[in-house]
């Protein structure tokens, strides 16, 4: 499994998908987000990501996502240091999938 030094999905594409509603969050990630704060908006956090928040890109660990590359960002949002990992689904739909969203 490799790590990469630059994002796989440009932030402009991430932001466009979020604005268009073309994104999903895994149930586990949603539960983790609620554990951070019940008032924290995952959508707002994704839209606030900047290149400075980028940490790494990595091959997906989940076998069913083989071939997908996930971007990891570590922003501080609303006072919370976060670990945010997402991928653009590699199949025909090309939606953004938030894989992980938790406090660092």
PDB file of C-alpha atoms in Angstrom, residues 4-41:
ATOM      1  CA  UNK A   4       1.416   9.805  -2.112  1.00  0.00           C
ATOM      2  CA  UNK A   5       2.574  13.382  -1.530  1.00  0.00           C
ATOM      3  CA  UNK A   6      -0.134  15.151  -3.521  1.00  0.00           C
ATOM      4  CA  UNK A   7      -3.932  14.876  -3.529  1.00  0.00           C
ATOM      5  CA  UNK A   8      -5.553  12.458  -5.936  1.00  0.00           C
ATOM      6  CA  UNK A   9      -8.727  14.529  -6.284  1.00  0.00           C
ATOM      7  CA  UNK A  10      -8.371  18.301  -6.804  1.00  0.00           C
ATOM      8  CA  UNK A  11     -10.087  20.335  -4.083  1.00  0.00           C
ATOM      9  CA  UNK A  12     -12.064  22.232  -6.723  1.00  0.00           C
ATOM     10  CA  UNK A  13     -13.659  18.908  -7.728  1.00  0.00           C
ATOM     11  CA  UNK A  14     -14.270  17.982  -4.074  1.00  0.00           C
ATOM     12  CA  UNK A  15     -15.941  21.337  -3.405  1.00  0.00           C
ATOM     13  CA  UNK A  16     -18.034  21.090  -6.598  1.00  0.00           C
ATOM     14  CA  UNK A  17     -19.300  17.621  -5.665  1.00  0.00           C
ATOM     15  CA  UNK A  18     -20.202  18.753  -2.150  1.00  0.00           C
ATOM     16  CA  UNK A  19     -22.057  21.839  -3.423  1.00  0.00           C
ATOM     17  CA  UNK A  20     -23.916  19.694  -5.976  1.00  0.00           C
ATOM     18  CA  UNK A  21     -24.875  17.158  -3.303  1.00  0.00           C
ATOM     19  CA  UNK A  22     -22.902  14.473  -5.132  1.00  0.00           C
ATOM     20  CA  UNK A  23     -21.345  12.992  -1.993  1.00  0.00           C
ATOM     21  CA  UNK A  24     -22.033  10.417   0.690  1.00  0.00           C
ATOM     22  CA  UNK A  25     -20.616   9.712   4.130  1.00  0.00           C
ATOM     23  CA  UNK A  26     -20.104   6.200   5.457  1.00  0.00           C
ATOM     24  CA  UNK A  27     -22.234   5.357   8.454  1.00  0.00           C
ATOM     25  CA  UNK A  28     -19.130   4.828  10.603  1.00  0.00           C
ATOM     26  CA  UNK A  29     -17.769   8.232   9.614  1.00  0.00           C
ATOM     27  CA  UNK A  30     -21.107   9.894  10.408  1.00  0.00           C
ATOM     28  CA  UNK A  31     -21.143   8.280  13.852  1.00  0.00           C
ATOM     29  CA  UNK A  32     -17.566   9.467  14.462  1.00  0.00           C
ATOM     30  CA  UNK A  33     -18.490  12.995  13.321  1.00  0.00           C
ATOM     31  CA  UNK A  34     -21.384  13.094  15.781  1.00  0.00           C
ATOM     32  CA  UNK A  35     -19.019  11.919  18.527  1.00  0.00           C
ATOM     33  CA  UNK A  36     -16.819  14.965  17.856  1.00  0.00           C
ATOM     34  CA  UNK A  37     -19.740  17.392  18.058  1.00  0.00           C
ATOM     35  CA  UNK A  38     -23.437  17.103  17.382  1.00  0.00           C
ATOM     36  CA  UNK A  39     -23.373  20.551  15.781  1.00  0.00           C
ATOM     37  CA  UNK A  40     -20.374  19.941  13.512  1.00  0.00           C
ATOM     38  CA  UNK A  41     -21.273  20.147   9.809  1.00  0.00           C
TER      39      UNK A  41
END
